Amino acid sequence: MKTFLSLWTVLFAVMLGLASCNKNDMPEAPPGTVDPSTLPAAVLQEFDARYPGATDVSWSIKNDYAVAHFYWDSARSDSRARNHTAWFTMRGEWGMTETEIPFALLSTLAPKVYEAFSASTYGQASSGWMTDDEVDVLLRGEGTEKLYVIEVSKKEAGKETDVDLYYTEDGVLVKEIIDADDNQDYDEYLPQKPAGNIEAWLKQKFTAYTVVEIENEDGRTEVEVIAKGRKHEVLFDASQNWLSVKTDLYAMDANNAEWVPANIVEALQKESYEVSNIKEIERYEVNKSGNEYVYFCFEMRSGRDEVDVYVDETGIISRPSVGGEGVTVEGGITEFLAQKYPGAVVVDKDYDDGYLEIDIRHDNIIKEVKFNGRNEWIKTTWELRYAALPEAIRQTLTKEGYQQADVDDIEVTENASGVLYEVEIEKGHIEKTLIIDAQGVIKQQY
């Protein structure tokens, strides 16, 4: 009797699993579905050659691509069908396939991705971040990086935040996008090939590389590549002349002379910066009037804070202002910056903790502008000198009994609600932080 009940239990579980698969995993035909008989024969022939035995196939048109949505599990070690989406040009050329793999199989199918994710803040059990059951895999044409997209979410104060993490097959994190559009179909990651002189320059510079993404904005071209296990962002002008190269390095690279020369590390140590406190390193190569100028930015842990320290062959420097700086950003962001901060120059772009961070030079001040995954402005922060403080803030500090010599640091935060000034005070044994609004009202102190 015991065996009988166990058998029925198993059969019921299998039936329940099949029902779940039929309900949730069936690829839905998207809006704009087209009759396959209207597609070029070359498209259908290439699809059949690549995915023999595909089932539940539907087609749609996306820009200049025919897009197939289907089941195909012949290349899978397990028998569970997964949703696939494949892009083809109208000439029948395959561009990219998006598929899903269970997160539970990531350690087996992409061990370096799993290791990198597990070592990150998002992968720590104590962090509170939860992973989605599925990982999206973007398999693209020759010369481009295969990407793994892991979605994590975290709920704090009743609000849920989603972050999409893009990893290469070697475990290099190339993008963090917060609250991305749930309906994205990854068409912006269709393979692109560097044109003309750009391709020749990249081959000479890196010898072997793969492309992550190419962006064109305001006549400039930014090519993001992976070479020697590191991410490089290369900027070219409208005439395809190189302007700059930004390379993302690991903290451990401070001990690798191939990436960070010994004299650069020595310059840090002379100023009492410990190598053990390095969080991240960025290496910049800039075309300065035809000559290559190299400098480094070290993100250092300093107590509870993080500080950026800039170093070149002469030693510690302030943040450089060099010719050729600037990066490409999306049109909507360009328009926002032009309206919000007229005359601003974009000097850097990065992803951190899920946010897109744009560094601009505005009114001779470096400001960090944050956007979420939908390119919506979150806030802008920058450091300020005491002499540049509004009169209302200085009067408040005077009334509180603090002089200019007592002010250790000032940071300004601007968002949709207004502007706040965070003033750090050190006076004798007193250490205090005041949060003051633009009218000089103290909103908080601790």
XYZ file of C-alpha atoms in Angstrom:
446
model
C 0.000 0.000 0.000
C 2.879 2.306 0.805
C 4.423 1.723 -2.656
C 1.082 2.344 -4.318
C 0.646 5.720 -2.647
C 4.210 6.771 -3.506
C 3.678 5.919 -7.166
C 0.517 7.986 -7.371
C 2.271 10.817 -5.579
C 5.017 10.813 -8.203
C 2.548 10.642 -11.092
C 0.542 13.518 -9.641
C 3.686 15.609 -9.234
C 4.687 14.965 -12.851
C 1.219 15.920 -14.103
C 1.301 19.049 -11.970
C 4.723 19.931 -13.367
C 3.534 19.483 -16.947
C 0.536 21.673 -16.291
C 2.791 24.318 -14.823
C 5.054 24.132 -17.868
C 2.121 24.464 -20.251
C 0.772 27.453 -18.366
C 3.918 29.421 -17.632
C 6.668 28.384 -20.041
C 4.809 28.439 -23.356
C 6.334 31.178 -25.506
C 3.632 33.728 -26.174
C 3.283 35.217 -29.636
C 4.085 38.924 -29.236
C 2.076 41.767 -30.711
C 2.735 42.146 -34.413
C 2.920 38.413 -35.141
C 3.252 37.761 -38.874
C 2.468 34.834 -41.124
C 5.770 32.992 -41.802
C 4.767 32.613 -45.445
C 5.331 36.381 -45.818
C 8.967 36.103 -44.734
C 11.886 35.648 -47.154
C 12.724 32.012 -47.841
C 16.326 32.612 -46.714
C 15.094 33.466 -43.211
C 13.054 30.291 -42.862
C 15.833 28.131 -44.306
C 18.427 29.500 -41.881
C 16.020 29.062 -38.973
C 15.300 25.422 -39.877
C 19.030 24.719 -40.287
C 19.869 26.159 -36.885
C 16.904 24.852 -34.927
C 15.683 21.587 -36.459
C 12.643 20.253 -34.671
C 11.676 23.608 -33.139
C 8.041 23.675 -32.015
C 5.383 26.277 -31.256
C 7.123 28.729 -33.575
C 5.731 32.227 -34.045
C 7.279 35.142 -35.964
C 7.265 38.909 -35.576
C 9.079 41.840 -37.176
C 11.338 44.041 -35.056
C 12.952 46.924 -36.925
C 14.937 45.236 -39.729
C 14.841 41.770 -38.181
C 12.550 38.761 -38.401
C 12.215 37.422 -34.853
C 11.298 33.805 -34.077
C 9.812 32.721 -30.729
C 9.896 28.964 -30.144
C 10.685 25.830 -28.161
C 13.949 24.058 -28.864
C 15.639 21.815 -26.329
C 17.719 19.443 -28.465
C 20.924 21.113 -27.257
C 19.931 20.909 -23.596
C 21.133 18.259 -21.159
C 17.790 18.304 -19.394
C 14.457 17.735 -21.090
C 12.601 20.822 -19.906
C 11.583 23.066 -22.784
C 12.608 26.697 -22.516
C 11.597 29.802 -24.318
C 13.915 30.852 -27.166
C 13.963 34.020 -29.252
C 16.151 34.332 -32.345
C 16.815 37.329 -34.618
C 17.500 37.074 -38.379
C 18.130 39.749 -40.974
C 15.857 39.714 -43.988
C 18.799 38.214 -45.917
C 18.635 35.184 -43.660
C 21.679 36.070 -41.531
C 21.410 34.965 -37.910
C 22.094 37.739 -35.405
C 21.347 36.597 -31.856
C 19.447 34.046 -29.814
C 18.086 34.650 -26.341
C 17.321 31.609 -24.251
C 16.691 30.810 -20.614
C 18.523 28.453 -18.297
C 17.572 27.614 -14.713
C 19.630 29.551 -12.179
C 20.117 26.224 -10.403
C 22.166 25.009 -13.399
C 24.318 28.156 -13.719
C 27.207 26.686 -11.726
C 27.335 23.772 -14.188
C 26.635 25.572 -17.475
C 28.623 28.762 -16.764
C 30.870 28.184 -13.718
C 32.876 31.431 -14.080
C 29.665 33.469 -14.175
C 28.389 31.669 -11.098
C 31.671 32.206 -9.229
C 31.772 35.912 -10.077
C 28.150 36.414 -9.072
C 28.575 34.466 -5.812
C 31.594 36.611 -4.899
C 29.682 39.861 -5.503
C 27.516 41.746 -3.010
C 24.423 40.554 -4.854
C 25.419 36.900 -4.398
C 25.909 37.048 -0.625
C 23.164 35.332 1.345
C 23.303 38.060 3.999
C 22.739 40.858 1.459
C 18.999 40.276 1.112
C 19.163 40.129 -2.699
C 17.066 37.326 -4.232
C 17.778 35.773 -7.627
C 15.213 35.018 -10.292
C 14.688 31.350 -11.136
C 15.881 31.901 -14.706
C 18.990 33.390 -16.293
C 18.740 34.944 -19.764
C 21.561 33.953 -22.099
C 22.378 36.059 -25.169
C 24.278 34.071 -27.778
C 25.482 36.400 -30.508
C 27.478 36.352 -33.736
C 31.212 35.851 -34.142
C 33.397 38.502 -32.524
C 30.841 39.462 -29.867
C 30.598 38.434 -26.239
C 28.105 35.864 -25.034
C 26.193 37.501 -22.177
C 24.426 36.088 -19.132
C 21.741 38.271 -17.534
C 20.995 37.529 -13.885
C 18.038 39.364 -12.360
C 18.121 40.055 -8.641
C 15.573 41.824 -6.476
C 15.432 43.228 -2.981
C 12.567 44.632 -0.964
C 13.269 47.431 1.471
C 10.816 49.759 3.188
C 7.987 48.273 1.138
C 9.685 49.049 -2.198
C 11.125 46.390 -4.459
C 14.221 47.089 -6.536
C 15.223 44.918 -9.491
C 18.722 44.860 -10.944
C 19.828 43.141 -14.160
C 23.465 42.009 -14.021
C 25.224 41.379 -17.347
C 28.182 38.979 -17.208
C 30.478 37.694 -19.932
C 31.166 33.954 -20.046
C 34.446 34.589 -18.211
C 32.600 36.238 -15.334
C 33.320 39.881 -16.153
C 30.469 42.121 -14.968
C 29.895 44.606 -17.785
C 26.582 46.221 -16.806
C 24.267 46.710 -13.842
C 20.847 48.081 -14.780
C 18.323 48.947 -12.114
C 14.577 48.597 -12.698
C 14.958 47.802 -16.388
C 11.876 47.546 -18.566
C 10.213 44.172 -17.949
C 9.327 43.988 -21.640
C 12.851 44.485 -22.967
C 13.792 42.069 -25.742
C 17.557 42.758 -25.839
C 17.475 44.019 -29.434
C 20.058 46.672 -28.482
C 22.534 43.814 -28.007
C 22.277 42.540 -31.552
C 25.855 42.148 -32.812
C 27.498 45.167 -34.360
C 30.816 45.316 -36.161
C 33.224 48.235 -35.715
C 33.494 50.213 -38.941
C 36.529 51.188 -41.008
C 39.384 52.765 -39.088
C 37.782 51.873 -35.758
C 38.149 48.149 -36.399
C 41.749 48.594 -37.558
C 42.611 50.632 -34.452
C 41.040 48.072 -32.109
C 42.935 45.198 -33.745
C 46.219 47.057 -33.388
C 45.513 48.033 -29.785
C 44.159 44.772 -28.410
C 45.108 42.104 -30.995
C 42.346 39.824 -29.714
C 39.069 41.222 -28.440
C 35.332 40.661 -28.472
C 32.647 43.343 -28.677
C 30.085 43.860 -25.917
C 28.285 46.899 -27.312
C 28.683 49.793 -29.738
C 26.944 53.138 -29.165
C 26.775 56.124 -31.493
C 25.823 59.518 -30.129
C 26.453 63.087 -31.283
C 28.875 61.909 -33.978
C 30.985 59.948 -31.502
C 31.301 56.178 -31.287
C 31.865 54.279 -28.061
C 32.942 50.657 -28.393
C 32.874 48.436 -25.327
C 35.160 45.412 -25.692
C 36.599 42.586 -23.616
C 40.338 41.991 -23.978
C 42.673 40.082 -21.655
C 39.774 39.512 -19.281
C 39.126 43.214 -18.703
C 36.433 45.581 -19.941
C 37.606 48.515 -22.072
C 35.461 51.448 -23.242
C 36.996 53.117 -26.278
C 35.770 56.470 -27.557
C 36.222 57.722 -31.147
C 35.329 61.057 -32.718
C 33.259 61.589 -35.859
C 36.369 61.042 -38.014
C 37.052 57.709 -36.255
C 40.090 59.062 -34.415
C 40.494 57.561 -30.952
C 39.880 59.926 -28.048
C 40.173 57.805 -24.933
C 40.262 54.320 -23.452
C 38.834 53.542 -20.038
C 39.748 50.134 -18.593
C 37.989 48.660 -15.566
C 40.491 46.872 -13.351
C 40.177 44.773 -10.220
C 41.653 45.689 -6.839
C 44.113 42.795 -7.206
C 45.498 44.430 -10.362
C 47.354 46.884 -8.136
C 49.861 44.036 -7.701
C 50.090 43.374 -11.439
C 52.577 45.620 -13.247
C 50.975 44.737 -16.588
C 47.968 46.820 -15.548
C 49.273 49.165 -12.833
C 52.957 50.238 -12.907
C 54.844 49.994 -9.624
C 55.514 53.749 -9.478
C 51.763 54.430 -9.508
C 51.220 52.174 -6.481
C 54.212 53.747 -4.730
C 52.670 57.200 -5.227
C 49.535 55.988 -3.428
C 51.497 54.532 -0.543
C 53.564 57.697 -0.106
C 50.312 59.502 0.693
C 49.373 56.796 3.252
C 46.827 55.065 1.021
C 46.902 51.324 1.689
C 46.665 48.898 -1.212
C 44.389 46.728 0.939
C 41.817 49.554 0.926
C 41.490 49.647 -2.866
C 37.972 48.743 -3.970
C 38.214 49.327 -7.739
C 40.669 50.776 -10.242
C 40.054 52.595 -13.517
C 42.847 53.162 -16.014
C 42.490 56.037 -18.483
C 44.407 56.570 -21.701
C 43.629 59.891 -23.340
C 44.623 61.264 -26.727
C 46.023 64.599 -25.585
C 46.935 66.626 -28.667
C 48.218 63.525 -30.411
C 50.102 62.209 -27.377
C 48.937 59.453 -25.044
C 48.326 60.577 -21.473
C 47.697 57.862 -18.853
C 46.264 58.266 -15.385
C 44.473 56.093 -12.834
C 41.477 56.499 -10.565
C 41.563 54.419 -7.368
C 38.316 53.999 -5.472
C 39.491 53.715 -1.872
C 37.703 52.697 1.303
C 38.118 55.398 3.923
C 36.274 54.500 7.111
C 32.600 54.383 6.222
C 33.175 56.463 3.098
C 34.756 55.898 -0.287
C 37.073 58.385 -1.952
C 38.459 58.642 -5.470
C 42.211 59.170 -5.705
C 43.770 60.167 -9.048
C 47.368 59.288 -9.873
C 49.615 59.755 -12.902
C 53.362 59.341 -13.387
C 53.980 62.529 -11.380
C 52.090 61.283 -8.302
C 48.745 62.193 -6.698
C 46.809 64.689 -8.818
C 43.415 66.358 -8.856
C 40.917 64.980 -11.342
C 42.400 65.714 -14.786
C 40.747 68.015 -17.281
C 42.098 66.802 -20.591
C 41.282 67.235 -24.252
C 39.261 64.484 -25.874
C 37.313 63.666 -22.742
C 33.658 62.840 -23.055
C 31.579 59.712 -23.553
C 28.457 58.822 -25.458
C 25.150 58.759 -23.605
C 21.636 58.034 -24.776
C 19.625 60.785 -26.429
C 17.135 61.205 -23.589
C 19.937 61.653 -21.081
C 21.749 64.082 -23.374
C 18.604 66.219 -23.604
C 18.081 66.102 -19.830
C 21.642 67.192 -19.105
C 21.487 69.991 -21.675
C 18.334 71.355 -20.066
C 19.252 70.763 -16.418
C 22.952 71.641 -16.622
C 23.520 73.878 -19.679
C 27.044 73.717 -21.040
C 27.935 70.571 -19.101
C 30.490 68.162 -20.582
C 30.101 64.426 -19.940
C 33.447 63.082 -18.734
C 32.612 59.575 -17.541
C 29.914 56.932 -17.487
C 29.679 53.870 -15.267
C 27.289 51.439 -13.601
C 27.407 51.115 -9.825
C 24.986 49.337 -7.482
C 22.504 49.126 -10.328
C 22.530 52.818 -11.218
C 23.861 54.515 -14.320
C 26.278 57.189 -13.109
C 27.178 60.057 -15.437
C 29.996 62.356 -14.371
C 29.772 65.843 -15.841
C 31.883 68.992 -15.624
C 29.459 71.870 -14.997
C 30.433 75.370 -13.860
C 33.967 73.976 -13.356
C 32.648 71.428 -10.860
C 32.541 67.643 -11.326
C 29.012 66.441 -10.629
C 27.762 62.845 -10.473
C 24.310 62.393 -12.018
C 22.465 59.136 -11.279
C 19.781 57.498 -13.421
C 17.830 54.276 -12.982
C 17.397 51.523 -15.580
C 14.678 53.522 -17.335
C 17.054 56.488 -17.654
C 15.003 58.455 -15.130
C 16.952 61.010 -13.109
C 17.410 59.999 -9.468
C 19.770 62.626 -8.044
C 22.925 64.662 -8.610
C 25.737 65.043 -6.081
C 28.893 67.123 -5.981
C 31.445 68.510 -3.550
C 31.570 72.217 -2.779
C 34.058 74.651 -1.257
C 33.012 76.784 1.690
C 33.437 79.975 -0.339
C 30.867 78.710 -2.854
C 28.196 78.048 -0.224
C 25.012 80.133 -0.545
C 24.836 82.991 1.956
C 21.843 81.389 3.718
C 23.908 78.270 4.529
C 26.861 80.284 5.825
C 24.597 82.373 8.055
C 23.138 79.195 9.554
C 26.595 77.820 10.275
C 27.597 81.115 11.928
C 24.472 81.074 14.130
C 25.365 77.531 15.188
C 28.794 78.771 16.242
C 30.824 77.289 13.393
C 33.404 79.109 11.298
C 34.977 78.215 7.959
C 37.875 76.468 9.739
C 35.395 74.096 11.416
C 33.969 72.824 8.099
C 35.684 69.597 7.039
C 33.660 68.625 3.957
C 30.590 69.757 2.006
C 28.496 67.612 -0.335
C 25.474 68.849 -2.258
C 22.592 66.568 -3.253
C 19.978 67.685 -5.767
C 16.857 65.714 -6.652
C 13.265 66.357 -7.672
C 12.489 67.536 -4.130
C 15.166 70.236 -4.100
C 18.749 70.779 -2.933
C 20.323 69.704 0.363
C 23.770 70.565 1.738
C 25.561 67.970 3.854
C 28.159 69.792 5.948
C 30.665 67.828 8.036
C 31.927 69.697 11.096
C 35.093 69.028 13.098
C 35.589 71.369 16.053
C 37.776 70.213 18.891
C 36.347 66.870 19.973
C 33.092 67.523 18.152
C 32.337 65.671 14.918
C 28.932 66.439 13.502
C 27.083 66.347 10.184
C 24.415 68.949 9.376
C 21.834 68.515 6.613
C 20.714 72.001 5.548
C 18.224 72.984 2.843
C 18.699 75.807 0.335
C 16.908 78.262 2.667
C 19.387 77.563 5.473
C 17.025 75.418 7.570
C 18.726 72.521 9.380
C 16.689 69.449 8.452
C 18.793 66.873 10.279
C 21.962 66.587 12.342
C 23.865 63.648 13.697
